[in-house]
Amino acid sequence: MRRVLMDARFKEVLQNFLPEFVVLFFPDIAAQLQWETLQFLDKETIAELGADTTQTSDIVASVQTSGGEAFTLVLLIEIQAKRSHKFPKRVFDYYYALGRRYNHSVLPLVLYLSPGAGGVTQESYRQEVLGIEFLHFRYLVVGLPDLPAEDWQKRSPLAAALSCKMKPIAEGRAQQKFSALLQIARSGYGDYRKLLLADLLERFLPLADQEEAAYNQLRTRVQSQEVEQMISIYEERGIEKGRVEGIRAMLLRLGTRKFGEPSKSILARLAAIRETPRLEALTERIFDAQSWDGLLSE
């Protein structure tokens, strides 16, 4: 359950901050792209081509280079605690399927939310026959847990939010959270984008009781109007509406893949569910349910 929700939260943030993500970790690549041409693509057709992406969340987009060449950018989000030796092949299968589907060059990026990748780097997939290497496929990698927040947090508001999965700063997690929220609050973004970033910190940078006390002392001592206003909006309104819609959309995607297109009555029943705990419970049940009716039955 936690994996599914983490998957959804990071995917929602990165769909809203994809250019900022590439600028942050791959500035040389970002400088060659015309971000005004960015379009997110429908990934449902990829399943028809045989790419096994069921264990990986993804963001697929089309963007043009400064020279006018169109290509597909795919960002895979891998959050399993234990890294699978099969994952590089899944990246290659997805790369190959996207190339066939859109007839574009493909830029594969992977975001790891579990440790072991080594930070910002490259990984590869090889195929050999009788000792002869016929394929050497490489893809770009960002392993958040292997990056020190000390070096990255202040680079951008997105980096501040993503620091929730990085190595903590020397001053401690309370200072890290407050500094990150302050940077987000002063970013100049609208409320929705600010709250998306703040939500990552609230969910994935939990504080122990002692750390929570230190964090509240920082809030009292610094008295940042921007942070207090943002926290007030988050606590009073949060992004509950967006969260409900996001979980419902995820249910629809997963359910459609497993059960087929929902009927109008099923859509109406889903739309009538507005409580986050109920939607989260359905997300957990979907793996055992055999039909839409079975999923939604009490």
Coordinates of N, CA and C in Angstrom, one line a residue, residues 93-182:
D93 N 13.2 -3.1 -22.5 CA 12.0 -3.5 -23.2 C 11.1 -2.2 -23.4
Y94 N 11.0 -1.4 -22.4 CA 10.2 -0.2 -22.5 C 10.8 0.8 -23.5
Y95 N 12.1 0.9 -23.5 CA 12.8 1.8 -24.5 C 12.5 1.3 -25.9
Y96 N 12.6 0.0 -26.1 CA 12.4 -0.6 -27.5 C 10.9 -0.4 -27.9
A97 N 10.0 -0.6 -26.9 CA 8.6 -0.5 -27.2 C 8.2 1.0 -27.6
L98 N 8.8 1.9 -26.8 CA 8.5 3.3 -27.1 C 9.0 3.7 -28.5
G99 N 10.2 3.3 -28.8 CA 10.8 3.6 -30.1 C 10.0 3.1 -31.2
R100 N 9.4 1.9 -31.1 CA 8.5 1.3 -32.1 C 7.2 2.1 -32.2
R101 N 6.7 2.4 -31.0 CA 5.4 3.0 -31.0 C 5.4 4.4 -31.6
Y102 N 6.4 5.2 -31.2 CA 6.3 6.7 -31.6 C 7.3 7.0 -32.7
N103 N 8.2 6.1 -33.1 CA 9.1 6.3 -34.2 C 10.0 7.5 -33.9
H104 N 10.4 7.7 -32.6 CA 11.2 8.8 -32.2 C 12.5 8.2 -31.5
S105 N 13.5 9.0 -31.4 CA 14.6 8.6 -30.5 C 14.0 8.7 -29.1
V106 N 14.6 7.9 -28.2 CA 14.1 7.8 -26.9 C 15.2 8.1 -25.9
L107 N 14.9 8.9 -24.9 CA 15.8 9.2 -23.8 C 15.3 8.6 -22.5
P108 N 15.9 7.5 -22.1 CA 15.4 6.8 -20.9 C 16.1 7.3 -19.6
L109 N 15.3 7.7 -18.6 CA 15.7 8.2 -17.3 C 15.1 7.3 -16.3
V110 N 15.8 7.0 -15.2 CA 15.3 6.2 -14.1 C 15.5 7.0 -12.8
L111 N 14.5 7.1 -12.0 CA 14.5 7.6 -10.7 C 14.4 6.5 -9.7
Y112 N 15.4 6.3 -8.9 CA 15.4 5.3 -7.8 C 15.0 5.9 -6.5
L113 N 14.1 5.4 -5.8 CA 13.7 5.8 -4.4 C 14.2 4.9 -3.4
S114 N 15.0 3.9 -3.8 CA 15.7 3.0 -2.8 C 17.2 3.1 -3.1
P115 N 18.0 2.9 -2.0 CA 19.5 3.1 -2.2 C 20.2 2.0 -3.0
G116 N 21.4 2.4 -3.5 CA 22.2 1.4 -4.2 C 22.6 1.8 -5.6
A117 N 22.0 2.9 -6.1 CA 22.3 3.3 -7.5 C 23.6 4.0 -7.6
G118 N 23.9 4.8 -6.5 CA 25.1 5.6 -6.6 C 25.0 7.0 -6.9
G119 N 23.7 7.6 -6.9 CA 23.5 9.0 -7.2 C 23.2 9.2 -8.6
V120 N 23.7 10.3 -9.2 CA 23.5 10.6 -10.6 C 24.5 9.9 -11.4
T121 N 24.1 8.9 -12.2 CA 25.0 8.0 -12.9 C 24.3 7.4 -14.1
Q122 N 24.9 6.3 -14.6 CA 24.3 5.5 -15.7 C 24.3 4.0 -15.3
E123 N 23.4 3.3 -15.8 CA 23.4 1.9 -15.7 C 23.2 1.3 -17.1
S124 N 23.4 0.0 -17.2 CA 23.4 -0.7 -18.5 C 22.8 -2.0 -18.5
Y125 N 22.4 -2.5 -19.7 CA 21.8 -3.8 -19.9 C 22.6 -4.4 -21.1
R126 N 23.1 -5.6 -20.9 CA 23.9 -6.3 -21.9 C 23.3 -7.6 -22.3
Q127 N 23.4 -7.9 -23.6 CA 23.0 -9.3 -24.0 C 24.3 -9.9 -24.7
E128 N 24.6 -11.1 -24.3 CA 25.7 -11.8 -24.9 C 25.2 -13.2 -25.4
V129 N 25.8 -13.7 -26.5 CA 25.6 -15.0 -27.0 C 26.9 -15.6 -27.3
L130 N 27.2 -16.8 -26.7 CA 28.5 -17.5 -26.9 C 29.7 -16.6 -26.6
G131 N 29.5 -15.7 -25.6 CA 30.6 -14.8 -25.3 C 30.8 -13.6 -26.1
I132 N 29.9 -13.4 -27.1 CA 29.9 -12.3 -27.9 C 28.9 -11.3 -27.5
E133 N 29.2 -10.0 -27.2 CA 28.3 -9.0 -26.8 C 27.6 -8.4 -28.0
F134 N 26.3 -8.6 -28.1 CA 25.5 -8.1 -29.2 C 24.7 -6.8 -28.9
L135 N 24.6 -6.5 -27.6 CA 23.8 -5.4 -27.1 C 24.4 -4.8 -25.9
H136 N 24.6 -3.5 -25.9 CA 25.0 -2.8 -24.7 C 24.2 -1.5 -24.6
F137 N 23.1 -1.6 -23.8 CA 22.2 -0.5 -23.7 C 22.4 0.3 -22.4
R138 N 22.5 1.6 -22.4 CA 22.7 2.4 -21.2 C 21.5 3.4 -21.0
Y139 N 21.3 3.7 -19.8 CA 20.2 4.7 -19.4 C 20.7 5.5 -18.2
L140 N 20.1 6.7 -18.2 CA 20.5 7.7 -17.1 C 19.8 7.4 -15.8
V141 N 20.4 7.6 -14.7 CA 19.9 7.2 -13.4 C 20.1 8.4 -12.4
V142 N 19.0 8.5 -11.6 CA 19.1 9.4 -10.4 C 18.7 8.5 -9.2
G143 N 19.7 8.3 -8.3 CA 19.4 7.5 -7.1 C 19.3 8.5 -5.9
L144 N 18.1 8.9 -5.6 CA 17.9 9.9 -4.5 C 18.5 9.6 -3.2
P145 N 18.3 8.3 -2.7 CA 18.9 8.0 -1.4 C 20.4 8.0 -1.3
D146 N 21.1 8.0 -2.4 CA 22.5 8.1 -2.4 C 23.1 9.5 -2.5
L147 N 22.2 10.5 -2.6 CA 22.7 11.9 -2.8 C 22.6 12.6 -1.4
P148 N 23.6 13.4 -1.1 CA 23.5 14.1 0.2 C 22.7 15.4 0.0
A149 N 21.6 15.5 0.9 CA 20.8 16.7 0.8 C 21.6 17.9 1.0
E150 N 22.7 17.8 1.8 CA 23.6 19.0 2.0 C 24.0 19.6 0.7
D151 N 24.3 18.8 -0.3 CA 24.8 19.4 -1.6 C 23.7 19.7 -2.5
W152 N 22.5 19.2 -2.4 CA 21.4 19.3 -3.4 C 20.2 20.2 -3.0
Q153 N 19.9 20.2 -1.7 CA 18.7 20.8 -1.2 C 18.5 22.2 -1.7
K154 N 19.5 23.0 -1.7 CA 19.4 24.5 -2.0 C 19.4 24.8 -3.5
R155 N 19.5 23.8 -4.3 CA 19.6 24.1 -5.8 C 18.3 24.5 -6.4
S156 N 17.2 24.1 -5.9 CA 15.9 24.5 -6.4 C 14.8 24.1 -5.5
P157 N 13.6 24.7 -5.6 CA 12.5 24.2 -4.8 C 12.2 22.7 -5.0
L158 N 12.3 22.2 -6.2 CA 12.1 20.8 -6.4 C 13.2 20.0 -5.7
A159 N 14.4 20.4 -5.7 CA 15.5 19.7 -5.0 C 15.2 19.7 -3.5
A160 N 14.6 20.8 -3.0 CA 14.3 20.9 -1.6 C 13.3 19.8 -1.2
A161 N 12.3 19.6 -2.1 CA 11.2 18.6 -1.8 C 11.8 17.2 -2.0
L162 N 12.6 17.0 -3.0 CA 13.2 15.6 -3.2 C 14.2 15.3 -2.1
S163 N 14.7 16.2 -1.4 CA 15.6 15.9 -0.3 C 15.0 15.0 0.7
C164 N 13.7 14.9 0.7 CA 13.0 14.0 1.7 C 13.5 12.6 1.5
K165 N 14.0 12.2 0.4 CA 14.5 10.8 0.2 C 16.1 10.8 0.1
M166 N 16.7 11.9 0.3 CA 18.2 12.0 0.3 C 18.8 11.8 1.7
K167 N 20.1 11.7 1.7 CA 20.8 11.6 3.0 C 20.6 12.9 3.8
P168 N 20.2 12.8 5.1 CA 19.9 14.0 5.9 C 21.1 14.9 6.0
I169 N 20.9 16.2 6.2 CA 21.9 17.2 6.4 C 22.5 17.0 7.8
A170 N 23.7 17.6 8.0 CA 24.4 17.5 9.3 C 23.6 18.1 10.4
E171 N 22.9 19.2 10.2 CA 22.1 19.9 11.2 C 20.9 19.1 11.7
G172 N 20.6 18.0 11.0 CA 19.4 17.2 11.4 C 18.2 17.4 10.6
R173 N 17.3 16.5 10.7 CA 16.1 16.4 9.9 C 15.1 17.6 10.1
A174 N 15.1 18.1 11.4 CA 14.2 19.2 11.7 C 14.6 20.4 10.9
Q175 N 15.9 20.7 10.9 CA 16.5 21.9 10.1 C 16.3 21.6 8.6
Q176 N 16.5 20.4 8.2 CA 16.3 20.1 6.8 C 14.9 20.3 6.3
K177 N 13.9 19.9 7.1 CA 12.5 20.1 6.7 C 12.2 21.6 6.7
F178 N 12.6 22.3 7.7 CA 12.2 23.7 7.8 C 12.9 24.5 6.7
S179 N 14.1 24.2 6.4 CA 14.8 24.9 5.3 C 14.2 24.6 4.0
A180 N 13.8 23.4 3.8 CA 13.2 23.0 2.5 C 11.8 23.7 2.4
L181 N 11.0 23.7 3.4 CA 9.7 24.4 3.4 C 9.9 25.9 3.1
L182 N 10.9 26.5 3.7 CA 11.2 27.9 3.5 C 11.5 28.2 2.1

